[in-house]
Tab-separated table of C-alpha atoms and ligand atoms in Angstrom:
chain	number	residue	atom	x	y	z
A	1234	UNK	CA	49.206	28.054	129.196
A	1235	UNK	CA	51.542	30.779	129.945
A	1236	UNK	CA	51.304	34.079	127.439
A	1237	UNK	CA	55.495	32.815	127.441
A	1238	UNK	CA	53.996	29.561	125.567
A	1239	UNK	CA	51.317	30.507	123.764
A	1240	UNK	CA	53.917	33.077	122.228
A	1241	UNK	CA	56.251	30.612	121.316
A	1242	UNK	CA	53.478	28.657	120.018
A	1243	UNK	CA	51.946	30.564	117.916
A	1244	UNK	CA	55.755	31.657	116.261
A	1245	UNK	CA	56.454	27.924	115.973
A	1246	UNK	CA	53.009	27.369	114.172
A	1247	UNK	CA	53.946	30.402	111.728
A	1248	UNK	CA	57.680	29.065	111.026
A	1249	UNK	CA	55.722	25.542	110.485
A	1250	UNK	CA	53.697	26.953	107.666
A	1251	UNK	CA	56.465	28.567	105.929
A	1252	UNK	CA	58.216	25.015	105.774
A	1253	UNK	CA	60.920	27.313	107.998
A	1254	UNK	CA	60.818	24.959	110.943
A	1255	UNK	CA	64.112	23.621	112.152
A	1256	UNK	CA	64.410	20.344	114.374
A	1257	UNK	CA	67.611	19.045	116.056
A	1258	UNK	CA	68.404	15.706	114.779
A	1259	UNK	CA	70.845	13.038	116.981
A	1260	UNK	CA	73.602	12.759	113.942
A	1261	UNK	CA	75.808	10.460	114.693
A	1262	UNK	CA	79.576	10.971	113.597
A	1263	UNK	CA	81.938	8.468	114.062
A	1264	UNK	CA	83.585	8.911	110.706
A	1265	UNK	CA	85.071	11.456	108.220
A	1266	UNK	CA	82.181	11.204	106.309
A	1267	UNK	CA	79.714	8.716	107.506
A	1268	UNK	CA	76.783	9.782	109.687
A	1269	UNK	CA	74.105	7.569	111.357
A	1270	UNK	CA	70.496	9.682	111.525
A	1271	UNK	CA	67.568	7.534	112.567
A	1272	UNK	CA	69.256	3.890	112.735
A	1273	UNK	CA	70.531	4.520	109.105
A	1274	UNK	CA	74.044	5.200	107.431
A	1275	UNK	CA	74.343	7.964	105.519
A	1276	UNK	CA	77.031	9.741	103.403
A	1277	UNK	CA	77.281	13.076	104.344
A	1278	UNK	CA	77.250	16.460	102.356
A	1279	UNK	CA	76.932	18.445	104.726
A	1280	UNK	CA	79.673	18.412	107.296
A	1281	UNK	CA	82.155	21.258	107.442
A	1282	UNK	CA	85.027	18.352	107.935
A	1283	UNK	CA	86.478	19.391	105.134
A	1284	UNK	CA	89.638	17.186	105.652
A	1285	UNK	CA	88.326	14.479	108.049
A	1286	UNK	CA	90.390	15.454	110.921
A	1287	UNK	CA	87.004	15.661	113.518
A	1288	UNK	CA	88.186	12.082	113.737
A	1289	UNK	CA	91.756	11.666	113.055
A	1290	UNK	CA	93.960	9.276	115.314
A	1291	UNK	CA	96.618	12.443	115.526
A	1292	UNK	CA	93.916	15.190	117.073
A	1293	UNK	CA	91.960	12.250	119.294
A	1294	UNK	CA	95.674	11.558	120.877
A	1295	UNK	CA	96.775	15.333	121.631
A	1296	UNK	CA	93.437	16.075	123.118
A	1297	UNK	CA	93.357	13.444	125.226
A	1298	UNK	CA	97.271	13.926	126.389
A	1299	UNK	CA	95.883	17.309	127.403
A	1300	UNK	CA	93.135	16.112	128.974
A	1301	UNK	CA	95.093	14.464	131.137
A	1302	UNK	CA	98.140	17.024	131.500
A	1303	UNK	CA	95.567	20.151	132.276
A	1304	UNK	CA	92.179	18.835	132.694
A	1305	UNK	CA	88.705	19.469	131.235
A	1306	UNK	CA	87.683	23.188	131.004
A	1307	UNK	CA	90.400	26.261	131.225
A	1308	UNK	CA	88.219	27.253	134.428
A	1309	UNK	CA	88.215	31.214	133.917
A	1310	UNK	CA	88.449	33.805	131.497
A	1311	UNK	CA	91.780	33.889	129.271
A	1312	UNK	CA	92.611	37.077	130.905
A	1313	UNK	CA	92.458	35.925	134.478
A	1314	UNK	CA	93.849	31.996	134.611
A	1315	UNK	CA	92.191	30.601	131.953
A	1316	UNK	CA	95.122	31.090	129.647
A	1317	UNK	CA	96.739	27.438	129.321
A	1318	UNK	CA	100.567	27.158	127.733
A	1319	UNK	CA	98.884	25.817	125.079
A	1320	UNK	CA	97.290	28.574	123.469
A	1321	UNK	CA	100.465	30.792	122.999
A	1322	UNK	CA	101.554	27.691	121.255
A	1323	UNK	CA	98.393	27.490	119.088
A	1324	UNK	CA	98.408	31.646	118.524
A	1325	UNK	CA	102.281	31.555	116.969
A	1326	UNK	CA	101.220	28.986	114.645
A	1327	UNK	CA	98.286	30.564	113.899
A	1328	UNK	CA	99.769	33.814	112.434
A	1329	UNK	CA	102.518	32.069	110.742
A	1330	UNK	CA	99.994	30.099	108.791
A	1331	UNK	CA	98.560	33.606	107.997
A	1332	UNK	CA	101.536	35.232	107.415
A	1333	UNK	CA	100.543	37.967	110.519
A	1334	UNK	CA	102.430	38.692	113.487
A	1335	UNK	CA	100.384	37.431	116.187
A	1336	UNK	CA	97.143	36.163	116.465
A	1337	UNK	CA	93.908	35.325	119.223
A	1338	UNK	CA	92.397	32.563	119.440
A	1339	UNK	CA	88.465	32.887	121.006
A	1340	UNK	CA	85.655	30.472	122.232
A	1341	UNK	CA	84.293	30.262	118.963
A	1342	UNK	CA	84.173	31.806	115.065
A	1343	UNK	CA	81.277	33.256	116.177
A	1344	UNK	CA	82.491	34.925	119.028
A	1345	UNK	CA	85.349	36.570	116.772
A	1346	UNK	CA	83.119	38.255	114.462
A	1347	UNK	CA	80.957	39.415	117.561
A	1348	UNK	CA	84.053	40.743	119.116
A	1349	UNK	CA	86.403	42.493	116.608
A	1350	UNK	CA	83.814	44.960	114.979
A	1351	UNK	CA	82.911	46.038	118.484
A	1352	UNK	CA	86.713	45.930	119.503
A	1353	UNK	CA	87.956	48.063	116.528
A	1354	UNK	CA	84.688	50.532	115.733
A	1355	UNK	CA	82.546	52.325	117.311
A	1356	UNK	CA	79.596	55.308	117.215
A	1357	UNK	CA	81.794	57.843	114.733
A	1358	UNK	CA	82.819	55.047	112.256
A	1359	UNK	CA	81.636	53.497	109.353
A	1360	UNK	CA	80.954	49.181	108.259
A	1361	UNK	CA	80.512	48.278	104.876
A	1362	UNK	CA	79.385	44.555	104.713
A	1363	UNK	CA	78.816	42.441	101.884
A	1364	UNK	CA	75.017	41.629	102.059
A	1365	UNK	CA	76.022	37.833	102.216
A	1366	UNK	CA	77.787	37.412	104.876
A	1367	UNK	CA	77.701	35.719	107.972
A	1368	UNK	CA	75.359	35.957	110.703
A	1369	UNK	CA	78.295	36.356	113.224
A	1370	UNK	CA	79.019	39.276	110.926
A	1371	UNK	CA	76.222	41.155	111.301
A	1372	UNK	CA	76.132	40.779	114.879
A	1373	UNK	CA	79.723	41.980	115.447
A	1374	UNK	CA	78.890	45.195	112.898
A	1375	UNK	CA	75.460	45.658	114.923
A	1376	UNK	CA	77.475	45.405	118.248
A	1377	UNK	CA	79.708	48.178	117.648
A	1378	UNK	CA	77.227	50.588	116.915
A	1379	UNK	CA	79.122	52.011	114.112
A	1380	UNK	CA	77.425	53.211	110.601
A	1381	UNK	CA	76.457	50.185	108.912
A	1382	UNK	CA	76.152	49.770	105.148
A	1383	UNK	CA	75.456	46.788	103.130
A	1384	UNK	CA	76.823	46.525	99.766
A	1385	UNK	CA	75.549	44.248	96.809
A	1386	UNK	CA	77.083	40.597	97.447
A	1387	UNK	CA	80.503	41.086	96.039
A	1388	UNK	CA	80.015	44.351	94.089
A	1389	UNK	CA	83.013	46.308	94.492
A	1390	UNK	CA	81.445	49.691	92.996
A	1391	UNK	CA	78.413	49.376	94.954
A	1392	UNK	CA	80.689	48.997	97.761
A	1393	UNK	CA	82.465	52.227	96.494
A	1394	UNK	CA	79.725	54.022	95.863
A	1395	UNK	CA	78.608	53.257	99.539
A	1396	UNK	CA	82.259	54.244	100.640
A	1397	UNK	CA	81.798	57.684	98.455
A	1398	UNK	CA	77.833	58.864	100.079
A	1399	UNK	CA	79.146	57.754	103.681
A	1400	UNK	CA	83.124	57.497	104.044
A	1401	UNK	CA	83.548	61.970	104.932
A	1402	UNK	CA	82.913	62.787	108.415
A	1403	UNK	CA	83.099	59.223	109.454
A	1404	UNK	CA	86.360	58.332	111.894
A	1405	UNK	CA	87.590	55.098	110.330
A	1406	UNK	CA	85.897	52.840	108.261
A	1407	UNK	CA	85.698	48.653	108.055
A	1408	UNK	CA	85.145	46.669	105.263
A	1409	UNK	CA	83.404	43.328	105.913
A	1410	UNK	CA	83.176	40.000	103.985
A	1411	UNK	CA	84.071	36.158	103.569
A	1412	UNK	CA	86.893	35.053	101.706
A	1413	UNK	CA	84.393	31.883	100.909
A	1414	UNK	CA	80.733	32.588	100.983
A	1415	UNK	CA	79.712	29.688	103.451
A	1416	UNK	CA	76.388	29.846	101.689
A	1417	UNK	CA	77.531	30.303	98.153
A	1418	UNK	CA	80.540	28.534	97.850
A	1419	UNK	CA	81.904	31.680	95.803
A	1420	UNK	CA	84.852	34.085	96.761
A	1421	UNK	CA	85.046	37.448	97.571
A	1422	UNK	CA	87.024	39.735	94.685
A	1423	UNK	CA	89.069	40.608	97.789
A	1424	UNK	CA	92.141	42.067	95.578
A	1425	UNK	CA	89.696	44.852	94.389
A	1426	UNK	CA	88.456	45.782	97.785
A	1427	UNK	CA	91.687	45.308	99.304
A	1428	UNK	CA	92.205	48.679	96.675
A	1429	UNK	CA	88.987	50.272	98.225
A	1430	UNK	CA	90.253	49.833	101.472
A	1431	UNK	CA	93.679	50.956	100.353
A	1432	UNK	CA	92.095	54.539	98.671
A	1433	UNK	CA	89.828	55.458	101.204
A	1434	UNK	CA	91.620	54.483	104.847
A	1435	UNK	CA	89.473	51.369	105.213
A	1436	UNK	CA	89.935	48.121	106.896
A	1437	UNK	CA	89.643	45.368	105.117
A	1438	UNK	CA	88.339	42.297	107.460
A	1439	UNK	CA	87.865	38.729	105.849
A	1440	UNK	CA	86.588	35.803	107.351
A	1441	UNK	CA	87.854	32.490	106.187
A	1442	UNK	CA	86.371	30.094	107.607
A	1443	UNK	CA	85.582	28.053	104.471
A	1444	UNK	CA	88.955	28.986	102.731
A	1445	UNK	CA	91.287	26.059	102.880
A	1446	UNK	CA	94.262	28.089	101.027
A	1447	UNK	CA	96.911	27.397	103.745
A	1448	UNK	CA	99.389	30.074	102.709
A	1449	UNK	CA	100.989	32.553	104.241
A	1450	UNK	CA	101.563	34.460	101.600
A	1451	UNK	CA	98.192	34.782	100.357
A	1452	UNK	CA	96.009	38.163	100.673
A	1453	UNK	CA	98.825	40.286	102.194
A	1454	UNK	CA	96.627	43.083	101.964
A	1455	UNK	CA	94.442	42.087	104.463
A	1456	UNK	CA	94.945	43.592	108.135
A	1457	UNK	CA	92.431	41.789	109.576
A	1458	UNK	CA	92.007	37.604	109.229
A	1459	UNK	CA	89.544	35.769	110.691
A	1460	UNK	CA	88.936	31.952	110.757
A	1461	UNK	CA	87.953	29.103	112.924
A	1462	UNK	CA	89.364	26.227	114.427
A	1463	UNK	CA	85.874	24.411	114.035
A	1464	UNK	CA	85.766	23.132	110.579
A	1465	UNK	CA	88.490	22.342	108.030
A	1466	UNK	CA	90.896	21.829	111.491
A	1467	UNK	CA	88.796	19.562	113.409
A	1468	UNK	CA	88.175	21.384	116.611
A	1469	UNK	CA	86.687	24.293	117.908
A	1470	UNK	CA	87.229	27.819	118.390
A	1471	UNK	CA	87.961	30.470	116.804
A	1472	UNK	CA	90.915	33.205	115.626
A	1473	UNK	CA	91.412	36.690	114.651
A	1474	UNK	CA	95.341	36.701	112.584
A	1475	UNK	CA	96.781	40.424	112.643
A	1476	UNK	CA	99.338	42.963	113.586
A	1477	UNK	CA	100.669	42.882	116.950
A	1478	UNK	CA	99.355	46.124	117.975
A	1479	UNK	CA	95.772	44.882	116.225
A	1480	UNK	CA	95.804	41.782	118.478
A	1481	UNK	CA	96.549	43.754	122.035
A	1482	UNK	CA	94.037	45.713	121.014
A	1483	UNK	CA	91.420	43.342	120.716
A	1484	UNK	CA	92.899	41.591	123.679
A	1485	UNK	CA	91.974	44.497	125.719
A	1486	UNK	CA	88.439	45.261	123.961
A	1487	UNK	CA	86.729	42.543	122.572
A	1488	UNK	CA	84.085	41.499	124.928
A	1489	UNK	CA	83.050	37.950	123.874
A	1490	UNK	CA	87.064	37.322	124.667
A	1491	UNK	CA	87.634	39.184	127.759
A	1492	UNK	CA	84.039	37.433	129.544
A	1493	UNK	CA	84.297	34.507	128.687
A	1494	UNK	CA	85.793	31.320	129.534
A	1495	UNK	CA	88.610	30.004	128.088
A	1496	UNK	CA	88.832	27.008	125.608
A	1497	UNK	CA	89.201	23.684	126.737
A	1498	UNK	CA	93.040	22.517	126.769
A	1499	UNK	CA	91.782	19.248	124.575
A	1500	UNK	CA	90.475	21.405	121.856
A	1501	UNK	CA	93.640	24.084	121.952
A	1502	UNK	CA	95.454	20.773	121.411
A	1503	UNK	CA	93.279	19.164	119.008
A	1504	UNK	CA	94.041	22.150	116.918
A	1505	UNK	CA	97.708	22.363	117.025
A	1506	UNK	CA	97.762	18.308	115.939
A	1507	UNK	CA	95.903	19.669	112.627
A	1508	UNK	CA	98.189	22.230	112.171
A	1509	UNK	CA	100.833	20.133	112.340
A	1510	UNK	CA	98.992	17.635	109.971
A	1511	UNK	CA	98.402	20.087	107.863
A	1512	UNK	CA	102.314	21.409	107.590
A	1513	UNK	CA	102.970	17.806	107.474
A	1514	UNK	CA	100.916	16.975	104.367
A	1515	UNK	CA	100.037	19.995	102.773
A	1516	UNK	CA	98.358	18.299	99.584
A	1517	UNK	CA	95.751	17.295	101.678
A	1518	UNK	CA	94.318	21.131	101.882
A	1519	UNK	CA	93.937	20.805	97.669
A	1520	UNK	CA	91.397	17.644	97.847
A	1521	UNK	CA	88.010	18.935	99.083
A	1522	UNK	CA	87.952	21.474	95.748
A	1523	UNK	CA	89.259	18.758	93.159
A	1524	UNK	CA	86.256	16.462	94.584
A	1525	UNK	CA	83.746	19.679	94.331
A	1526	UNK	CA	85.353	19.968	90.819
A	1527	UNK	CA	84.484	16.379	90.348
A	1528	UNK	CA	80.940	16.775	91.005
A	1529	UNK	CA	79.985	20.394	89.431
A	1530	UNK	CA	81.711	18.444	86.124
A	1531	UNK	CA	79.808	15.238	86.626
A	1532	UNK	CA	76.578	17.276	87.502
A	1533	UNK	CA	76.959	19.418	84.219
A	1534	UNK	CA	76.998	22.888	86.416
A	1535	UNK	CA	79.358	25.772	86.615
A	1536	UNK	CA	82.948	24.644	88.114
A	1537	UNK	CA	83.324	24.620	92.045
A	1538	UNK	CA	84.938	27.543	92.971
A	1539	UNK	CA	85.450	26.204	96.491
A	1540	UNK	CA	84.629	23.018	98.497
A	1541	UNK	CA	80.776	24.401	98.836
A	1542	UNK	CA	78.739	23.885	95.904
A	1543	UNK	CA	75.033	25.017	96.543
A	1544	UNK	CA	72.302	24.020	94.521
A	1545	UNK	CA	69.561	26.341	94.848
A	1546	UNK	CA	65.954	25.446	94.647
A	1547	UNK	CA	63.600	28.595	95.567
A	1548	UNK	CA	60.719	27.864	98.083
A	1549	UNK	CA	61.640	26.040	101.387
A	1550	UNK	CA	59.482	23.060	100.417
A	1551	UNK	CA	61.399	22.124	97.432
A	1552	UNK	CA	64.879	21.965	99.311
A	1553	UNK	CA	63.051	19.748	101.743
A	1554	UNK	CA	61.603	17.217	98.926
A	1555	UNK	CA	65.329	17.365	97.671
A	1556	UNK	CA	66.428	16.264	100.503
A	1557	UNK	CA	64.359	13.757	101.227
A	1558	UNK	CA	64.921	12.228	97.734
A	1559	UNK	CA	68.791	12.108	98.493
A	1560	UNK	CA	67.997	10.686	101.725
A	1561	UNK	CA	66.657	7.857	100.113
A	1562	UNK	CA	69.400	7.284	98.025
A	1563	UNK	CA	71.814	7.164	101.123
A	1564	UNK	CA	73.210	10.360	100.556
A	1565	UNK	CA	72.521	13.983	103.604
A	1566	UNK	CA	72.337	16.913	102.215
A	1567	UNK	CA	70.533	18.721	104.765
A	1568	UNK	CA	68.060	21.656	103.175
A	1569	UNK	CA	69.364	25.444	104.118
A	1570	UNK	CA	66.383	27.735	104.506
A	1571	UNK	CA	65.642	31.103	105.378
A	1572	UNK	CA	66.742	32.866	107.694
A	1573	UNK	CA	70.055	31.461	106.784
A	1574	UNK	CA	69.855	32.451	102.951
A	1575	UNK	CA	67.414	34.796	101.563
A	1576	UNK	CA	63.515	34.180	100.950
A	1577	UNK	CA	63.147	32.572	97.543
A	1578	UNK	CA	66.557	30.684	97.473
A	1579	UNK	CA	66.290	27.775	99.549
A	1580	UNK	CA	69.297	25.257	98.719
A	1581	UNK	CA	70.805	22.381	99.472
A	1582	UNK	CA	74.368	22.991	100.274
A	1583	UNK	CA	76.896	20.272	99.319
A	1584	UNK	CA	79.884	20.572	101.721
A	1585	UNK	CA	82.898	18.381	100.065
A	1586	UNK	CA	85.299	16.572	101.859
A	1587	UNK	CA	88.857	15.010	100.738
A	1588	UNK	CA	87.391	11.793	102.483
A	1589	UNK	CA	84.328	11.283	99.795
A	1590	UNK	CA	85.236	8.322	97.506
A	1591	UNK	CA	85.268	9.407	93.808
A	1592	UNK	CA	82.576	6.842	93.144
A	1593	UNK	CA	79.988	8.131	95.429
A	1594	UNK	CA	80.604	11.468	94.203
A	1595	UNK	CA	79.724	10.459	90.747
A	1596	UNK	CA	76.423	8.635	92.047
A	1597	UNK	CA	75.180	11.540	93.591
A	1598	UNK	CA	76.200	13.657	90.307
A	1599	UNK	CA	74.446	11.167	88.211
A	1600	UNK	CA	71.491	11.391	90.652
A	1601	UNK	CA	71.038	15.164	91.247
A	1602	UNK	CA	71.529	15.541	87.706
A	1603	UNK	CA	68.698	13.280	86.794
A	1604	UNK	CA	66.099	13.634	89.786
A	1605	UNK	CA	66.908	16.711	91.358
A	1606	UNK	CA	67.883	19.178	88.502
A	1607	UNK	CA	65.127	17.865	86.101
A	1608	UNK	CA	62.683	17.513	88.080
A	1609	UNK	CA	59.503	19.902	87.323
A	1610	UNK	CA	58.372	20.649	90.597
A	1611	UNK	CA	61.247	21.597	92.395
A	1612	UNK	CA	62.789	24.983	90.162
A	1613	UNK	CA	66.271	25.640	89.833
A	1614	UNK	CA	66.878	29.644	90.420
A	1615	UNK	CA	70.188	29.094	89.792
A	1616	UNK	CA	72.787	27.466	90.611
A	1617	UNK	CA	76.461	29.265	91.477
A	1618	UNK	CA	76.456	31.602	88.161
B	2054	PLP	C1	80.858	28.705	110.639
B	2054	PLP	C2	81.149	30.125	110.389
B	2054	PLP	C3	81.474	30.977	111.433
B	2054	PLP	C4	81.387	30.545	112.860
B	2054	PLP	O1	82.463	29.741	113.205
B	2054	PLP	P1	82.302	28.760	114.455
B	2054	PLP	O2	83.707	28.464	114.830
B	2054	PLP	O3	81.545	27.582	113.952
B	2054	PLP	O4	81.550	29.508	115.499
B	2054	PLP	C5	81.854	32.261	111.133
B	2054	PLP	N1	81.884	32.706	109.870
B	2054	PLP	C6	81.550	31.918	108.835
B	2054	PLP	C7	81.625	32.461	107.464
B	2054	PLP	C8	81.160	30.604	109.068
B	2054	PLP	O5	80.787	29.838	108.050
């Protein structure tokens, strides 16, 4: 064996004992809602679908009309030919549905968050970031070398109080969080640090890639909007909505934009068909909360703020039990460990979807109610506060 192998031996062995082992499972999707894992049918929880349009009739026939139209992959970088028609299309919807005046679209929400931080600060500034957020987050703040402060998840005077022992002799600061904590399922109190930003020349940046508040005339204090095209649209990819000046900015500096290949012309086009759905039938955007709403009432916890209710459980091992006990029931609700939340507050992470039927909602509230709530062994921390 290789001292390559018996490294990532031993590491797998370590994560293994922790219960922190991860394993890609063949899921398959050929439904809003409906998965098949290991020749069985199961009723997803945890697909970021949010309005079943990964499978709708509407984004299958766009992408394939630009399949054929343009072809497979954009072949180059946006900034040398891999800059379809499509995507200027896709950009001037995009900041209309955030009320901005342009917007850029990138390979991914992850490469946004890596980008912009690194596009907009640099050695003399200063990051705040909430301690929750994203892992695309953190690498974007890391990336741009800048100061970097976390501040207590959603605590707007720690956050000042940060902004007070660091802001002097710092160029320009950045304030970073998530509209809707993917983890959490809570919102960020971004009025209140929207007034931080405002009082000490800061930059408010939110990403909202669980927010399904299509209006443009939500958060107008926020210069900087992120989101992606990857969940509640049905596609992939992802956008930063801002000022013109902002976005030929980050044009010019972002590096995960500038390197790397374009999108696809299918998946530009996907995501224009759900913005168009979306414009068409805006109710739609309302159903994932009122069936989280369902659920948290039926389940006897603390109403959904979001579509993301998380029920947290402590130790690794007891979000693995509860999943296996839904699992048996029919239902996936696939266990979120550490790294991706903290140590102690392993969850499972119900994802809700205006496809679930009321009545299966209720069976799993009647269910996690009786088995997984009550059950001794597995300890609820909490659950949402
Ligand atoms: C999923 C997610 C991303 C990454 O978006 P992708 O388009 O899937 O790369 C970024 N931020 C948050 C908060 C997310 O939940």
């Amino acid at each position: 064996m290789t001292s390559l192998d018996e490294f990532a031996n031993s590491k797998l062995s370590e994560l293994e004992r922790g219960s922190l082992r991860r394993t890609l499972v063949a899921t398959g999707r050929t439904d809003g809602i409906w998965v098949e894992r290991g020749g069985r049918q199961l009723l997803s929880f945890s697909c970021n679908d949010y309005l079943g349009l990964t499978q709708h009739p509407a984004l299958k026939a766009a992408a394939i009309a630009a399949i054929e139209r343009h072809g497979m992959g954009a072949g180059a970088s946006r900034l040398v030919t891999g800059n379809h028609p499509l995507y200027e299309d896709l950009e001037e919807r995009l900041a209309r549905l955030r009320g901005t005046e342009a917007a850029c679209v990138f390979g991914s929400g992850y490469l946004v968050n890596a980008g912009v931080a690194q596009a907009l600060a640099g050695r003399d500034d200063l990051i705040l970031i909430d301690e929750l957020a994203h892992s695309s987050l953190w690498t974007g703040a890391r990336l741009s070398r800048a100061e970097v402060h976390a501040f207590h998840h959603n605590d707007v005077r720690h956050a000042a109080s940060l902004m007070d022992l660091h802001r002097s002799g710092r160029r320009h600061a950045l304030i970073v969080t998530e509209g809707v904590f993917s983890m959490d399922g809570d919102r960020a109190p971004l009025a209140d640090l929207s007034e931080l930003a405002r009082k000490t020349d800061a930059w408010l940046m939110v990403d909202d890639a669980h927010d399904l508040t299509f209006d443009p005339h939500a958060d107008p204090g926020i210069p900087l909007k992120i989101g992606t095209l990857s969940k509640a649209l049905g596609s992939y990819g992802g956008y930063v909505a801002a000022s013109r000046a902002v976005i030929e900015l980050i044009r010019n500096r972002a590096r995960t934009l500038i390197y790397s290949t374009g999108l696809p012309p299918a998946t530009v086009a996907a995501a224009i068909a759900a913005l168009e759905l979306i414009g068409r039938e805006p109710e739609i955007a309302a159903k994932p909360l009122a069936k989280a709403r369902l659920f948290t009432r039926l389940a006897e916890l603390p109403d959904a703020e979001s579509a993301i209710v998380p029920l947290v459980l402590g130790e690794a091992q007891a979000a693995l039990e509860a999943q296996r006990l839904l699992e048996a029931e029919g239902f996936l609700a696939v266990a979120i460990r550490p790294p991706t939340v903290s140590e102690g507050t392993a969850r499972l992470r119900l994802a809700f979807s205006a496809s679930h039927p009321d009545a299966e909602i209720e069976r799993l509230a009647a269910f996690v109610r009786e088995r997984i709530l009550s059950r001794a062994d597995i300890q609820l921390k909490y659950s949402l506060a």
